[in-house]
Coordinates of C-alpha atoms and ligand atoms in Angstrom, one line a residue:
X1 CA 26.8 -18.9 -35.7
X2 CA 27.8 -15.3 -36.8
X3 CA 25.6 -12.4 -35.3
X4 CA 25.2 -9.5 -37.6
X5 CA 23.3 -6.2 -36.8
X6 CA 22.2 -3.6 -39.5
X7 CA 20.9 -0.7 -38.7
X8 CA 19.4 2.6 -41.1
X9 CA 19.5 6.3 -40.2
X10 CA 16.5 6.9 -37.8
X11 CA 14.6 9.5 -40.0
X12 CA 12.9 13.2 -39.5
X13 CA 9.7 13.2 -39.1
X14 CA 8.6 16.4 -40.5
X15 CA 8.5 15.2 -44.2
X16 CA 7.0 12.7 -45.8
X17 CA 9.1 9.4 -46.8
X18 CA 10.6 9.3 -50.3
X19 CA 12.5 7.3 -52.8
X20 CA 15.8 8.7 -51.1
X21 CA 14.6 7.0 -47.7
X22 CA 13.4 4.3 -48.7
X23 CA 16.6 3.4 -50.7
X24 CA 18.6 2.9 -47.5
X25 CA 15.4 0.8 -45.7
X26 CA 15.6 -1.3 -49.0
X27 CA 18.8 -1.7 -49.3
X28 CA 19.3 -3.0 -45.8
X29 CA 16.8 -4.9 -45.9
X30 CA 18.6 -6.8 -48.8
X31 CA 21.9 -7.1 -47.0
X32 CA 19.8 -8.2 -44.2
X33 CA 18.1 -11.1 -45.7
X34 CA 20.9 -12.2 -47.6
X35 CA 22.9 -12.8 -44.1
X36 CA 19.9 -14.4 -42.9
X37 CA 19.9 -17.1 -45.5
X38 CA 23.5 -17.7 -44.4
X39 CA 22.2 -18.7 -41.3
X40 CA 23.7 -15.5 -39.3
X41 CA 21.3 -14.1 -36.2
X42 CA 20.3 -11.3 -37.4
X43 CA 18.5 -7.8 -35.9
X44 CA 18.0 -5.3 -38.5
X45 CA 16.7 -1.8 -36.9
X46 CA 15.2 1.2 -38.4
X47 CA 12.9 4.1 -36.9
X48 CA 12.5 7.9 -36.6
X49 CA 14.3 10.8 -35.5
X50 CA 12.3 13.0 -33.3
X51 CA 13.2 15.2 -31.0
X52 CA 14.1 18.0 -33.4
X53 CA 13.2 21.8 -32.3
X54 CA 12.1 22.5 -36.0
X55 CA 9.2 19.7 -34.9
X56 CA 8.2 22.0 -31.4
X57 CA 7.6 24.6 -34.2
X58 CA 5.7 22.5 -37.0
X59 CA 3.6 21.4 -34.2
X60 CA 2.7 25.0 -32.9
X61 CA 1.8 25.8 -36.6
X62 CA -0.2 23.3 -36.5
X63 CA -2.0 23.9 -33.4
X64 CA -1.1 20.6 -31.3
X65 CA 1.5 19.3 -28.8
X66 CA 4.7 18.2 -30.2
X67 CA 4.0 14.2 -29.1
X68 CA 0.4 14.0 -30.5
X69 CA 2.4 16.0 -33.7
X70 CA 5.0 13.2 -34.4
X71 CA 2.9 10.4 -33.3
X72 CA 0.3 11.3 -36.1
X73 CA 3.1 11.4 -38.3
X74 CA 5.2 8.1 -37.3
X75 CA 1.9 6.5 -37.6
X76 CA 0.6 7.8 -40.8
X77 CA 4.0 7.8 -42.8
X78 CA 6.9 6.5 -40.8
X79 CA 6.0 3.4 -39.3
X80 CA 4.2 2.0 -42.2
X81 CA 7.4 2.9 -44.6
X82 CA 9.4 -0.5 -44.2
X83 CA 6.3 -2.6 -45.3
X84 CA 5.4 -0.3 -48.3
X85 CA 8.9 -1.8 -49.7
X86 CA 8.9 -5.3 -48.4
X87 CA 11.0 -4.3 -45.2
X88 CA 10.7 -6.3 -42.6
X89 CA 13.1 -4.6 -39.9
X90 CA 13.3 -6.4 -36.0
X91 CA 12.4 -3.6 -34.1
X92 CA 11.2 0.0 -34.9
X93 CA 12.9 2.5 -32.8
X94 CA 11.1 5.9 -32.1
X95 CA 13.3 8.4 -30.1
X96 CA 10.3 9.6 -28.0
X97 CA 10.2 6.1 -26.8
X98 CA 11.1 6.1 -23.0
X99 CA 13.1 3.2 -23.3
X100 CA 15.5 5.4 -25.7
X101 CA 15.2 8.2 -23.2
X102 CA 16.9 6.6 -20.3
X103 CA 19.3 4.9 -21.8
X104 CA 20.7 8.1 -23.1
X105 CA 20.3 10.0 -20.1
X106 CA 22.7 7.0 -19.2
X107 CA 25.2 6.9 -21.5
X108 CA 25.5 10.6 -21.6
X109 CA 26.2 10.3 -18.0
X110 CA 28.4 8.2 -18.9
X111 CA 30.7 10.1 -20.3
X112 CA 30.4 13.1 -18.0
X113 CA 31.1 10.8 -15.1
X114 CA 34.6 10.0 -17.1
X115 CA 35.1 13.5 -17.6
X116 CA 34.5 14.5 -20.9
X117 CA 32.3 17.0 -20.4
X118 CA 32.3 20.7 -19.4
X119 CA 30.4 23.4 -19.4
X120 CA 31.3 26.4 -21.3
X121 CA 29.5 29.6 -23.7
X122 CA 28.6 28.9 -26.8
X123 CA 27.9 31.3 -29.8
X124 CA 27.0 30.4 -33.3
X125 CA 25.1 30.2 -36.1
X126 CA 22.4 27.4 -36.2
X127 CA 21.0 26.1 -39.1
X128 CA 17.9 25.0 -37.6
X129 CA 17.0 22.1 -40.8
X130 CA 20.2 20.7 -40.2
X131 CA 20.0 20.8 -36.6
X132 CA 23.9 21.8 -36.7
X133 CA 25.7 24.6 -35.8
X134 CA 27.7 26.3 -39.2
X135 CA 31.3 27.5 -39.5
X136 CA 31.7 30.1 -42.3
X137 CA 32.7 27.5 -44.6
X138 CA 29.8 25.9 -44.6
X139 CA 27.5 29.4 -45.6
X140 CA 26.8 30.9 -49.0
X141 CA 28.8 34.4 -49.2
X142 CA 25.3 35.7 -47.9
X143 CA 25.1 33.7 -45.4
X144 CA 22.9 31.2 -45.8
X145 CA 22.5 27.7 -45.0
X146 CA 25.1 25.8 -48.0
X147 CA 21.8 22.5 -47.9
X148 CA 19.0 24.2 -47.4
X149 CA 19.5 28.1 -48.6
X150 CA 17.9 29.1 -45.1
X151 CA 19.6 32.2 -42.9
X152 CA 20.9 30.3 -40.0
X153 CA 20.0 31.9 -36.6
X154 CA 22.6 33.5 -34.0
X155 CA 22.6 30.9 -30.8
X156 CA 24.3 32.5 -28.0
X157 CA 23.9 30.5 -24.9
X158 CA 25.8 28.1 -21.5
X159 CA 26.1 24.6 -23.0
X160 CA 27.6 21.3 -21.9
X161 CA 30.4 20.4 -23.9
X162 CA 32.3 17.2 -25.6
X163 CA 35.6 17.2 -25.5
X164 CA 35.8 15.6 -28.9
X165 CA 39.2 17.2 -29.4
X166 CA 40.5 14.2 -27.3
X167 CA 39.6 11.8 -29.3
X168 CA 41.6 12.6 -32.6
X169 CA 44.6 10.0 -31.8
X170 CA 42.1 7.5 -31.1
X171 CA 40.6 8.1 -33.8
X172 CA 43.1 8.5 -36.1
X173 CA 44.3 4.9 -34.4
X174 CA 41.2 3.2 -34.8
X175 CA 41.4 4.2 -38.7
X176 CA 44.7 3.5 -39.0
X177 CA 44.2 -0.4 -37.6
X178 CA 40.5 -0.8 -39.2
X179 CA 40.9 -0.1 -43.0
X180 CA 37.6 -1.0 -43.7
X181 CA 35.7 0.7 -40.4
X182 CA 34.3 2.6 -43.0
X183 CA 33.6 1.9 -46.9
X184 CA 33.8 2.4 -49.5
X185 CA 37.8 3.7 -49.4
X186 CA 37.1 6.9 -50.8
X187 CA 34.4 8.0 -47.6
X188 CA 36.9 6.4 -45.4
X189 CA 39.5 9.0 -46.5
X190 CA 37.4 11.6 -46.3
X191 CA 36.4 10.6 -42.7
X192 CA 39.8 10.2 -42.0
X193 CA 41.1 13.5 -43.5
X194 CA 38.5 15.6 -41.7
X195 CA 40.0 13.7 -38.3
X196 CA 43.3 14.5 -39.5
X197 CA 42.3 18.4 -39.9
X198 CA 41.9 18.6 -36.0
X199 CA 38.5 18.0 -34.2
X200 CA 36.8 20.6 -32.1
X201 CA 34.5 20.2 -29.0
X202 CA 31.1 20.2 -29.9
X203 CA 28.5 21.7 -27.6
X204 CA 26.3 18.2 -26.4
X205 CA 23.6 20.3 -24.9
X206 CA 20.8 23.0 -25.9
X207 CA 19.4 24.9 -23.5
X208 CA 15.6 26.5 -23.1
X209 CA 13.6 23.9 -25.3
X210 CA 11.2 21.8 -23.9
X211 CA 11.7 19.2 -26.0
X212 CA 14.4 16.3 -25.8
X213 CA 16.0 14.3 -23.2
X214 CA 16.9 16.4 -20.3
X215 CA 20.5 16.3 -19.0
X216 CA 20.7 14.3 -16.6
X217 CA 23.1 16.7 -13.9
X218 CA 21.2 19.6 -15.2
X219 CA 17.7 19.4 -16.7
X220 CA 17.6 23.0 -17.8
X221 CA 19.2 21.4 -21.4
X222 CA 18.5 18.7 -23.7
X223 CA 20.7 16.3 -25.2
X224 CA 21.8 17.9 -28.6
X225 CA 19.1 16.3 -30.6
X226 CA 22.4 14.7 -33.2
X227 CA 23.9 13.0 -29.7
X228 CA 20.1 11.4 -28.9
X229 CA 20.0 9.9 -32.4
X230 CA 22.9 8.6 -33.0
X231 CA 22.8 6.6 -29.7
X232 CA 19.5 4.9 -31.1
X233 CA 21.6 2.1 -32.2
X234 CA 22.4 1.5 -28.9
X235 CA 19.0 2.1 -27.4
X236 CA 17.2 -0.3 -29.0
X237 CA 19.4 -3.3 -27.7
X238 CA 18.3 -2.2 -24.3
X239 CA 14.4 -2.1 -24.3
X240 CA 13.7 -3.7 -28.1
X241 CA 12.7 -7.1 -26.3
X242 CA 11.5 -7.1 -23.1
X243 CA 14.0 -8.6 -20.2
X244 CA 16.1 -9.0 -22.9
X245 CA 19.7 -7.1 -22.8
X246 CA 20.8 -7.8 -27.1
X247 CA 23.9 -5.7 -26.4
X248 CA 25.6 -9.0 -25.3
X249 CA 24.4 -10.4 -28.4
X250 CA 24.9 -7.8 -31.0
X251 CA 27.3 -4.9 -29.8
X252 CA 29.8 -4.4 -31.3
X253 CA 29.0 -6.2 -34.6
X254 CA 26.6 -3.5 -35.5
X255 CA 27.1 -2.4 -39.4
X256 CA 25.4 0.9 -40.2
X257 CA 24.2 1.9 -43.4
X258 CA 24.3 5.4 -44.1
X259 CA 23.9 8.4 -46.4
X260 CA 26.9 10.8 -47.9
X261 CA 24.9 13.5 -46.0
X262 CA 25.5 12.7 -42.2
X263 CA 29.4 10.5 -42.5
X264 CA 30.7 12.9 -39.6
X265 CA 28.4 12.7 -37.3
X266 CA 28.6 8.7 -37.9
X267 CA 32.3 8.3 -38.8
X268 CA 33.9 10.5 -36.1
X269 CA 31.5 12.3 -33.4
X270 CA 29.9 8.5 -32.9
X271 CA 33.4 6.8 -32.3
X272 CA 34.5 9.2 -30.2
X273 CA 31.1 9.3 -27.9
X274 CA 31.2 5.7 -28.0
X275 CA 34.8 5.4 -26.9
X276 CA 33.6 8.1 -24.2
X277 CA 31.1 6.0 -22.6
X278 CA 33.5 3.1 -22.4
X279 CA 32.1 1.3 -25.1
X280 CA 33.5 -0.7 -28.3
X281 CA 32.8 1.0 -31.6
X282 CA 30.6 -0.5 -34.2
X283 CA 31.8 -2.8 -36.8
X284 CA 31.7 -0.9 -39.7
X285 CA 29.8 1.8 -41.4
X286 CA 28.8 1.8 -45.1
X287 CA 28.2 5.4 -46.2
X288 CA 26.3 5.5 -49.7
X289 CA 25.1 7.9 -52.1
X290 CA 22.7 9.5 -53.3
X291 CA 19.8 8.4 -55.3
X292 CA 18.4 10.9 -58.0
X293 CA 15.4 10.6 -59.6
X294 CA 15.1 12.4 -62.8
X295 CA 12.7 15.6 -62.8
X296 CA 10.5 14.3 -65.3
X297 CA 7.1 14.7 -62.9
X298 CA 5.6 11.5 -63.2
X299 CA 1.8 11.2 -63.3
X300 CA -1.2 8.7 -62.4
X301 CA -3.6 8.1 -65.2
X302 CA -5.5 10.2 -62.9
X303 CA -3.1 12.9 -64.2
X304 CA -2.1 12.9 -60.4
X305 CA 1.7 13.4 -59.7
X306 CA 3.2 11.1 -57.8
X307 CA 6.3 9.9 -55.9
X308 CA 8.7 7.8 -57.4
X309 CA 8.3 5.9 -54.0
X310 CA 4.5 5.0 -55.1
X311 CA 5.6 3.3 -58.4
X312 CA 5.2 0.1 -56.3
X313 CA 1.3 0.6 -56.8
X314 CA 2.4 0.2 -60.7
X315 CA 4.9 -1.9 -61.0
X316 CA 5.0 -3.8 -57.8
X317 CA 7.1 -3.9 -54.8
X318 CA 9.7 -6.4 -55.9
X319 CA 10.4 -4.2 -59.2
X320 CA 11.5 -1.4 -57.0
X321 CA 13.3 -2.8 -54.6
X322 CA 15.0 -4.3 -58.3
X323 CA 16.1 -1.1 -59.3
X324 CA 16.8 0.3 -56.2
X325 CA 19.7 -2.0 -56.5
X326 CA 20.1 -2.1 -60.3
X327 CA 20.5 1.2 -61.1
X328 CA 24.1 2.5 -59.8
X329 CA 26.8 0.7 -57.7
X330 CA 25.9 1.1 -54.1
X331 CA 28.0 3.6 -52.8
X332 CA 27.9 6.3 -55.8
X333 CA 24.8 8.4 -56.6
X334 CA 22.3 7.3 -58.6
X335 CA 20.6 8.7 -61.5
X336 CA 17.2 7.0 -61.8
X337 CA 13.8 7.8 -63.8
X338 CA 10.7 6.2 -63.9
X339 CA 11.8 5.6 -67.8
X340 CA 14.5 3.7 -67.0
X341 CA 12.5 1.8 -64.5
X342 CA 9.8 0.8 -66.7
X343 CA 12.4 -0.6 -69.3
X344 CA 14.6 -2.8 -67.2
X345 CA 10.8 -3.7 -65.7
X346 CA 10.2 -4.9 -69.3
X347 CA 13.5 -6.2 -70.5
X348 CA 15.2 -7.7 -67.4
X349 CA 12.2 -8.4 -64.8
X350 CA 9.7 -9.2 -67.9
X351 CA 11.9 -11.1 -70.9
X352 CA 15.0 -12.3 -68.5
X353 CA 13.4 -13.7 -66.1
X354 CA 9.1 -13.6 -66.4
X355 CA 9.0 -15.2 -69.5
X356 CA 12.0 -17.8 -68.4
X357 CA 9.8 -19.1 -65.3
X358 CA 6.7 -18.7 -67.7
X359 CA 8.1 -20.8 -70.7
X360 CA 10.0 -23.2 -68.3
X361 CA 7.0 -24.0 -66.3
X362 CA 4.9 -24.6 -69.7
X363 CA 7.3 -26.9 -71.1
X364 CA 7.5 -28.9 -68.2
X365 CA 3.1 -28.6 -68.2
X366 CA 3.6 -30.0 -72.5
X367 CA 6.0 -32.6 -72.8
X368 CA 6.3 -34.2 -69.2
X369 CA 2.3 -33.2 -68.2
X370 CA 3.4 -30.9 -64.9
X371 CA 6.1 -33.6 -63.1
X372 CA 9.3 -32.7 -62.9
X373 CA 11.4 -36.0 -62.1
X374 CA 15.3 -36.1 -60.8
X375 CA 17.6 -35.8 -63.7
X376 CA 21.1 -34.2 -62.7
X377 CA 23.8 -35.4 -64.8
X378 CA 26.9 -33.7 -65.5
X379 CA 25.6 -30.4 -66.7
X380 CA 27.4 -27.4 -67.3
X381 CA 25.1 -25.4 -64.2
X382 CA 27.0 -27.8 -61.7
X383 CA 29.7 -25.5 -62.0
X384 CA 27.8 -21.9 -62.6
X385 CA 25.5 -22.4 -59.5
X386 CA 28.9 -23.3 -57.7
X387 CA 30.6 -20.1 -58.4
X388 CA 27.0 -18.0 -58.1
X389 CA 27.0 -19.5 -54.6
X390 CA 29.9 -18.1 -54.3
X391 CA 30.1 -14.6 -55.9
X392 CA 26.6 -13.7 -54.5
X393 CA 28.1 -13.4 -50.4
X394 CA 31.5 -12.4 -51.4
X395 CA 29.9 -9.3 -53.5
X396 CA 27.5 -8.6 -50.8
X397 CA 29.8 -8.8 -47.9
X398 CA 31.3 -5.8 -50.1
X399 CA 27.9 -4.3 -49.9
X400 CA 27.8 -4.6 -53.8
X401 CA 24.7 -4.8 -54.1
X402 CA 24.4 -4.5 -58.2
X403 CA 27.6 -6.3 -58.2
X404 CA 25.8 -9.4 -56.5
X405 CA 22.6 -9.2 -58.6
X406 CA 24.9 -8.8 -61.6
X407 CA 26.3 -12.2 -61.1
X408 CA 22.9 -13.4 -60.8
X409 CA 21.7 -12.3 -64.0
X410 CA 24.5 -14.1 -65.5
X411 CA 23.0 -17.3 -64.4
X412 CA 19.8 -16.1 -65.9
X413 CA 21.0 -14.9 -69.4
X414 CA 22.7 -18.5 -69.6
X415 CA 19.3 -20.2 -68.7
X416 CA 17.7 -18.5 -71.6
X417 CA 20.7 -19.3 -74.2
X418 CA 20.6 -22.3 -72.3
X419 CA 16.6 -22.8 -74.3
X420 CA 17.4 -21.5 -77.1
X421 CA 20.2 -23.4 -77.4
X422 CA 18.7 -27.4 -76.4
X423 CA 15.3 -26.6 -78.4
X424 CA 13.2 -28.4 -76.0
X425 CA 10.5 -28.3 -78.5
X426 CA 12.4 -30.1 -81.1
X427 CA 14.1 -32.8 -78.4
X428 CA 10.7 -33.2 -77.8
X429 CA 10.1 -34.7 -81.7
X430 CA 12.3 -37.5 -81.2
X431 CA 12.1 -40.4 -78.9
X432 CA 15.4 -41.1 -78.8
X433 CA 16.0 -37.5 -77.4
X434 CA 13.7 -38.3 -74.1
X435 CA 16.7 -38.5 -71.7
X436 CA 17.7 -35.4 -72.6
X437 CA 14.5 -34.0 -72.5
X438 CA 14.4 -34.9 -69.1
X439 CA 17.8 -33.6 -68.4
X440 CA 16.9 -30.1 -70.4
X441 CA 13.4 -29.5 -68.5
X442 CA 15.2 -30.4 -65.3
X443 CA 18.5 -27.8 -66.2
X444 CA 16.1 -25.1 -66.4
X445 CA 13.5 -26.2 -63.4
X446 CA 16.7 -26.6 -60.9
X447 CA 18.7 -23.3 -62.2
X448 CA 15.4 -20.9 -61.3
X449 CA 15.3 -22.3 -58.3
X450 CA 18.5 -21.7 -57.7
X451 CA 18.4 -18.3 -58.7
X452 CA 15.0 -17.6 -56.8
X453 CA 17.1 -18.4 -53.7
X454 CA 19.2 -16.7 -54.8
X455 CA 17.0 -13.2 -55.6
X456 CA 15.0 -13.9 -52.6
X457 CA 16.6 -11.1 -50.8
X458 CA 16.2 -8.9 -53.6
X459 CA 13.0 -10.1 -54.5
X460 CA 11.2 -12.4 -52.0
X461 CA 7.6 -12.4 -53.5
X462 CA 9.0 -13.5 -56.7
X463 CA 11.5 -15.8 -54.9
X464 CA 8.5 -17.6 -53.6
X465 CA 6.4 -16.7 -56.8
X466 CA 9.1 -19.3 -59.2
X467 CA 9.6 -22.1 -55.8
X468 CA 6.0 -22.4 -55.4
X469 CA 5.5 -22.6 -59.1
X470 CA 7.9 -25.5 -59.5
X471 CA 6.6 -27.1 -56.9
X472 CA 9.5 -26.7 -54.8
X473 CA 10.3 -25.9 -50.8
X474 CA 9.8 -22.6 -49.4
X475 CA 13.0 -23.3 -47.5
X476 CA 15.8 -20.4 -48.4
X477 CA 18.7 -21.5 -47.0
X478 CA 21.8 -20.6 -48.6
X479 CA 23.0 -23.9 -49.5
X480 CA 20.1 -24.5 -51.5
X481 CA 22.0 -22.6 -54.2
X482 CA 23.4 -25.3 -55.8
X483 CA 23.3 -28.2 -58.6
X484 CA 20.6 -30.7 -58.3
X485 CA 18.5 -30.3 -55.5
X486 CA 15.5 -29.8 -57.4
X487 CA 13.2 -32.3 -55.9
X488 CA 10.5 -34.8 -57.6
X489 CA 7.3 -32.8 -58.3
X490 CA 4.2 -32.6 -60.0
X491 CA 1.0 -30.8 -60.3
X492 CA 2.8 -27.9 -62.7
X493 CA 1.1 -25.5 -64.2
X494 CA 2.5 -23.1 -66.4
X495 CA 3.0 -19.9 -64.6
X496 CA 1.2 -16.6 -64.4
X497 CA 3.7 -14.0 -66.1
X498 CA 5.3 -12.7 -62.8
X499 CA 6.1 -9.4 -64.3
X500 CA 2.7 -7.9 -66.3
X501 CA 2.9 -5.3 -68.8
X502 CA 2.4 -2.0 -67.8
X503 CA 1.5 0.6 -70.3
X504 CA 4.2 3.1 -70.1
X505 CA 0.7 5.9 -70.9
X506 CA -0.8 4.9 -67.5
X507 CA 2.0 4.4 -65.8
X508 CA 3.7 7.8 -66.7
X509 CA 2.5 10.6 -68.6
Ligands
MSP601 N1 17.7 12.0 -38.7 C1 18.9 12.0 -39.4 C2 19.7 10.7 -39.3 C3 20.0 10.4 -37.9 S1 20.8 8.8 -37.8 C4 21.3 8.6 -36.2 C5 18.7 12.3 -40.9 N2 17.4 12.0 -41.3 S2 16.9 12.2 -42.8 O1 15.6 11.7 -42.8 O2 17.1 13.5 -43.3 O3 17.8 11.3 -43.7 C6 17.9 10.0 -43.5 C7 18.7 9.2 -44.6 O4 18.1 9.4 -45.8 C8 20.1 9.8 -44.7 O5 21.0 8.7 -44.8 C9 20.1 10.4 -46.1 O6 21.3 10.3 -46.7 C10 19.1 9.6 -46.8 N3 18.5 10.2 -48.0 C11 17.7 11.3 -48.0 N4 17.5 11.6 -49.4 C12 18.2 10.7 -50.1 C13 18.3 10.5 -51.5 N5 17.7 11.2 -52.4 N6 19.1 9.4 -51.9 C14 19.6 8.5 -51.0 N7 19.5 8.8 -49.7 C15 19.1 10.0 -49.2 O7 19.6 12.7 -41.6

């Protein structure tokens, strides 16, 4: 059996979850499903990022202490964001949790007892929204923060150092021998390049802030809040079940998916802590881009604005997570809009697929009163489903997510040529034409199954929506997605349309 760990970025705290987070939660999710129904052990992580500074000053503002701050806010947003889009992640990681506090004093440790770390003056501009200290480069001509238009603030202070500098052969090494340690190949040259351009020491340490995981050898300074987050993925192995030690298990095959925004601190300042500490690096890191939603505000009937995020109140969970993978190639930005949303919700949801599982199942309910009864022959979906079977993993491995999807709406779109093309309704005229009648009602029942199994990772309340409807296993194996395994059934009742309409008035205005 394979292992495979996925992990997302842990998130801030201070805002509220969007689209743009829960883009990365759902697309994981997908990738980890998928590897499930191979059979792989999986553990899929995800969880929040919080021991900022900026969050020691939103919580003065706010008149409470910094922990009772992010635990209202992990609790009213951040926690309940993986179920909001049908995530269902093995352990949620917050890095206030004490579990991810000594394991980083640990590993920081670590890599001061191998002697990568000294102690030295720093001075700098901070950008305190970043949480990163800017070169000139990286400021407007006035000065100001290049992301976030903010004036950084002038750090001067005695800080603990990495000697990242040390690490550039490695690196360079480790990208030299790993062509895909990071994907797709254009992020892995631009990793690459910036290693090539010559690394300098960061500063691993802040000193004066109350907030953080203390240094171990000198408890004056924190842990540079970028350092405690990135060694979540590591954390949570250590305390995520009880007794348990899951580095054995699933270090190093840890796969992180990540934004364009933060590739250097994962693609060269994690390596190269990792490598400190004495441990492997992870298995490969998938940097994608960004997802754009279109500035049309979109309104409630209420006349309320709302977030693209809380389109799942409209058009349901599964359509989002849908077009979260529909609507660019993973890996590239995105331009989405709730437009575009609500017509691939009508055409490809709705006509493609609804009104497939809706006319199948009320076929099967007229001419063969609800039973479906084992008729594989020689049919031209042997071969489809065997190459769908096939496509689906090999795309996915890729992280392609449309790619994958794609290839299943091939199999769809042939299902519904597929009708138009046998005519069950005149087969069903003709007595002669009952074998193939049987052979036609079982075509279609056998390919949506296949396909639900197929979707379920996209879309598992559908996926179970069309198995249950057919009478069928809830059973999601991946070898289900073949020809003929459709088994007897009856009791079918023509479906309820999976997809509704949805007013495009109500839904935006
Ligand atoms: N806390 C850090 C990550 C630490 S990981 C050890 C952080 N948090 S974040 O909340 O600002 O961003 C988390 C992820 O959300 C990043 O991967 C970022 O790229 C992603 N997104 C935020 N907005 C986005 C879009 N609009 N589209 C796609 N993803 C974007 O950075």
């Amino acid at each position: 059996m394979s292992r495979y760990y996925l992990t997302t970025p842990i998130y801030y705290v201070n805002s509220t979850p969007h689209i743009g987070h829960a883009y990365t939660t759902i697309a994981a999710d997908i990738l980890v499903r998928h590897q499930r129904q191979r059979g792989d052990e999986t553990f899929f992580l995800t969880g929040t990022d919080e021991n900022a500074s900026k969050n020691v000053r939103a919580a003065e503002e706010a008149g409470v202490d910094p922990k009772t701050f992010v635990d209202d806010l992990v609790e009213d947003h951040w926690r309940p964001l993986p179920a909001r889009v049908g995530a269902s992640p093995d352990f949620f990681i917050r890095t206030t949790d004490e579990g991810h506090h000594r394991f980083v004093q640990e590993f920081v440790q670590q890599i001061y007892d191998n002697g990568h770390i000294y102690e030295d003056i720093y001075a700098g501009l901070y950008c305190v929204s970043c949480e990163e200290f800017k070169t000139e480069d990286q400021l407007t001509p006035d000065g100001l923060c290049l992301e976030h238009g903010t004036k950084p603030e002038w750090i001067e202070e005695r800080n603990w150092f990495f000697r990242l500098s040390a690490f550039q052969e490695q690196l360079l090494r480790l990208y030299d021998e790993r062509p895909d340690f990071v994907l797709p190949d254009f992020r892995y040259n631009e990793a690459r390049s910036f290693i090539a351009g010559g690394l300098r020491d960061f500063s691993l340490s802040r000193a004066g802030q109350p907030w953080g995981v203390p240094v171990p050898w000198d408890p004056e300074q924190v842990v540079y809040v970028w350092v405690d987050a990135l060694v979540n993925y590591l954390s949570a192995l250590t305390y995520a079940r009880p007794g348990e030690d899951l580095r054995e298990e699933f270090w190093p095959v840890a796969h992180h998916l990540i934004g364009k925004d933060i590739l250097r601190f994962h693609c060269v300042f994690w390596p190269a802590l990792l490598l400190a500490a004495g441990y492997e690096v992870p298995r490969q890191i998938f940097v994608h881009g960004w997802l754009l939603f279109g500035d049309r505000k979109i309104s409630k009937s209420s006349g309320n604005v709302i977030e693209p995020l809380e389109l799942t109140e409209i058009y349901g969970i599964d359509a989002l997570r849908f077009y979260a993978a529909r609507v660019a190639r993973f890996g590239q930005d995105g331009n989405a809009s709730a437009d575009d949303l609500h017509e691939r919700y009508e055409r490809e949801l709705g006509n493609d697929l609804g009104n497939l599982v809706s006319r199948t199942t009320a076929m099967i309910v007229r001419y063969r009163e609800g039973r479906i009864e084992p008729a594989a022959w020689d049919s031209p979906f042997r071969a489809e489903l065997e190459q769908l079977a096939r496509l689906v993993p090999a795309r996915l491995d890729e992280y392609d997510l449309s790619g994958a999807l794609e290839a299943i709406w091939v199999v769809i779109r042939s299902l519904n040529r597929y009708v138009e093309e046998r005519a069950p309704w005149q087969l069903a005229k003709d007595a002669t034409k009952s074998e193939e009648l049987d052979r036609t009602l079982y075509d279609l029942a056998d390919g949506l199954r296949a396909v639900a199994i197929a979707l379920a990772a996209y879309l598992p309340e559908t996926a179970s929506r069309i198995l249950v409807a057919l009478g069928q296993s809830d059973d999601l194996a991946w070898e289900g997605v073949a020809y003929g395994r459709t088994a007897a059934a009856e009791g079918i009742a023509a479906a309820e349309p999976l997809f509704p309409r949805v007013e495009l008035e109500t839904a935006v205005a």
